């Protein structure tokens, strides 16, 4: 039987390519106003990059952190349409999401590319929310652990245990993202325990016990409390439900022990 861990919960909202300028500000105002006072429940929101500075202004003085949804691995250069990690810092970000399945599978981002991006983001001073997860076909072929193993080993290659203090992992089974199909508590806990075990092998037990592992994939207010209270689930990465403040805040409330 495990004792209750001391890890805080991090609930992050990935707004993807949604919101107008006005809607982004309105949503950020509502999230900041309703953020839990409990320091063990932390919130972050990740708006489209064009709204980052506006949302940063709204969040000033609040407990809610700001994140980007992607970044390049170079410091600057002729990379049309891209953002350097330091630009996210300048815009007021503390976090960046890397390796989201929509980037891996929609934009062909490889483990090697994500490793470069992770190193660059950490070097710039960002915290990285590093996403991993298997496709439905991979789960059905019983390859979930092999996929997670590869994504962690290659994606985090060369990082030091000290750098891992600034990495949050997000286990997001691809078949659960935006589909309304949520992983069962047993599936989520088994995957999270596997991920923590793999981190122990790569970086040692101290890092593994400290690292936050979020679950992502159709998290909603009605399933949040169950998922967020599993022993190895340390928060949630929320897509659709993060676009409505009342849903996002209700999910965060589910993190209360
Ligand atoms: C996501 O995009 O990371 C995600 C988990 O989306 P949703 O909550 O909509 O499934």
PDB file of N, CA and C in Angstrom, residues 5 7-11 39-43 212 227-231 233-236 255-257:
ATOM      1  N   UNK A   5       1.352  10.672  -1.665  1.00  0.00           N
ATOM      2  CA  UNK A   5       2.571  11.402  -2.018  1.00  0.00           C
ATOM      3  C   UNK A   5       2.391  12.891  -1.754  1.00  0.00           C
ATOM      4  N   UNK A   7       3.383  15.249  -3.841  1.00  0.00           N
ATOM      5  CA  UNK A   7       3.465  16.024  -5.081  1.00  0.00           C
ATOM      6  C   UNK A   7       2.236  16.920  -5.233  1.00  0.00           C
ATOM      7  N   UNK A   8       2.442  18.186  -5.696  1.00  0.00           N
ATOM      8  CA  UNK A   8       1.277  19.026  -5.991  1.00  0.00           C
ATOM      9  C   UNK A   8       0.599  18.523  -7.265  1.00  0.00           C
ATOM     10  N   UNK A   9      -0.587  19.030  -7.552  1.00  0.00           N
ATOM     11  CA  UNK A   9      -1.271  18.702  -8.805  1.00  0.00           C
ATOM     12  C   UNK A   9      -1.149  19.910  -9.735  1.00  0.00           C
ATOM     13  N   UNK A  10      -0.838  19.641 -10.975  1.00  0.00           N
ATOM     14  CA  UNK A  10      -0.778  20.718 -11.976  1.00  0.00           C
ATOM     15  C   UNK A  10      -1.875  20.479 -13.015  1.00  0.00           C
ATOM     16  N   UNK A  11      -2.786  21.430 -13.112  1.00  0.00           N
ATOM     17  CA  UNK A  11      -3.867  21.340 -14.090  1.00  0.00           C
ATOM     18  C   UNK A  11      -3.558  22.383 -15.172  1.00  0.00           C
ATOM     19  N   UNK A  39      -2.147  25.951  -2.451  1.00  0.00           N
ATOM     20  CA  UNK A  39      -0.884  25.965  -3.205  1.00  0.00           C
ATOM     21  C   UNK A  39      -0.525  24.601  -3.800  1.00  0.00           C
ATOM     22  N   UNK A  40      -1.211  23.558  -3.358  1.00  0.00           N
ATOM     23  CA  UNK A  40      -0.943  22.227  -3.918  1.00  0.00           C
ATOM     24  C   UNK A  40      -1.743  21.946  -5.183  1.00  0.00           C
ATOM     25  N   UNK A  41      -2.601  22.880  -5.560  1.00  0.00           N
ATOM     26  CA  UNK A  41      -3.308  22.747  -6.843  1.00  0.00           C
ATOM     27  C   UNK A  41      -2.890  23.933  -7.704  1.00  0.00           C
ATOM     28  N   UNK A  42      -2.076  23.632  -8.710  1.00  0.00           N
ATOM     29  CA  UNK A  42      -1.508  24.699  -9.545  1.00  0.00           C
ATOM     30  C   UNK A  42      -2.185  24.705 -10.901  1.00  0.00           C
ATOM     31  N   UNK A  43      -2.431  25.898 -11.421  1.00  0.00           N
ATOM     32  CA  UNK A  43      -3.069  26.020 -12.730  1.00  0.00           C
ATOM     33  C   UNK A  43      -2.113  26.672 -13.724  1.00  0.00           C
ATOM     34  N   UNK A 212       6.190  15.299 -11.866  1.00  0.00           N
ATOM     35  CA  UNK A 212       4.732  15.334 -12.014  1.00  0.00           C
ATOM     36  C   UNK A 212       4.356  14.650 -13.325  1.00  0.00           C
ATOM     37  N   UNK A 227      -9.682  10.407 -11.662  1.00  0.00           N
ATOM     38  CA  UNK A 227      -8.364  10.333 -12.301  1.00  0.00           C
ATOM     39  C   UNK A 227      -7.306  11.028 -11.452  1.00  0.00           C
ATOM     40  N   UNK A 228      -7.662  12.198 -10.940  1.00  0.00           N
ATOM     41  CA  UNK A 228      -6.665  13.015 -10.236  1.00  0.00           C
ATOM     42  C   UNK A 228      -6.287  12.455  -8.870  1.00  0.00           C
ATOM     43  N   UNK A 229      -7.057  11.517  -8.388  1.00  0.00           N
ATOM     44  CA  UNK A 229      -6.711  10.928  -7.092  1.00  0.00           C
ATOM     45  C   UNK A 229      -6.062   9.560  -7.213  1.00  0.00           C
ATOM     46  N   UNK A 230      -5.722   9.160  -8.437  1.00  0.00           N
ATOM     47  CA  UNK A 230      -4.954   7.921  -8.602  1.00  0.00           C
ATOM     48  C   UNK A 230      -3.536   8.167  -8.085  1.00  0.00           C
ATOM     49  N   UNK A 231      -2.884   7.133  -7.544  1.00  0.00           N
ATOM     50  CA  UNK A 231      -1.596   7.359  -6.859  1.00  0.00           C
ATOM     51  C   UNK A 231      -0.511   8.005  -7.722  1.00  0.00           C
ATOM     52  N   UNK A 233      -1.058   9.852 -10.599  1.00  0.00           N
ATOM     53  CA  UNK A 233      -1.564  10.934 -11.464  1.00  0.00           C
ATOM     54  C   UNK A 233      -1.428  12.250 -10.700  1.00  0.00           C
ATOM     55  N   UNK A 234      -0.652  13.159 -11.281  1.00  0.00           N
ATOM     56  CA  UNK A 234      -0.305  14.398 -10.575  1.00  0.00           C
ATOM     57  C   UNK A 234      -0.877  15.631 -11.259  1.00  0.00           C
ATOM     58  N   UNK A 235      -2.004  15.450 -11.925  1.00  0.00           N
ATOM     59  CA  UNK A 235      -2.611  16.596 -12.574  1.00  0.00           C
ATOM     60  C   UNK A 235      -3.186  16.187 -13.906  1.00  0.00           C
ATOM     61  N   UNK A 236      -3.600  17.191 -14.660  1.00  0.00           N
ATOM     62  CA  UNK A 236      -4.249  16.910 -15.944  1.00  0.00           C
ATOM     63  C   UNK A 236      -3.816  17.943 -16.980  1.00  0.00           C
ATOM     64  N   UNK A 255      -9.083  17.976  -7.970  1.00  0.00           N
ATOM     65  CA  UNK A 255      -7.734  17.596  -7.526  1.00  0.00           C
ATOM     66  C   UNK A 255      -7.591  17.674  -6.013  1.00  0.00           C
ATOM     67  N   UNK A 256      -8.597  18.221  -5.347  1.00  0.00           N
ATOM     68  CA  UNK A 256      -8.535  18.340  -3.883  1.00  0.00           C
ATOM     69  C   UNK A 256      -8.461  16.970  -3.231  1.00  0.00           C
ATOM     70  N   UNK A 257      -7.501  16.788  -2.365  1.00  0.00           N
ATOM     71  CA  UNK A 257      -7.392  15.484  -1.681  1.00  0.00           C
ATOM     72  C   UNK A 257      -8.491  15.327  -0.643  1.00  0.00           C
TER      73      UNK A 257
END
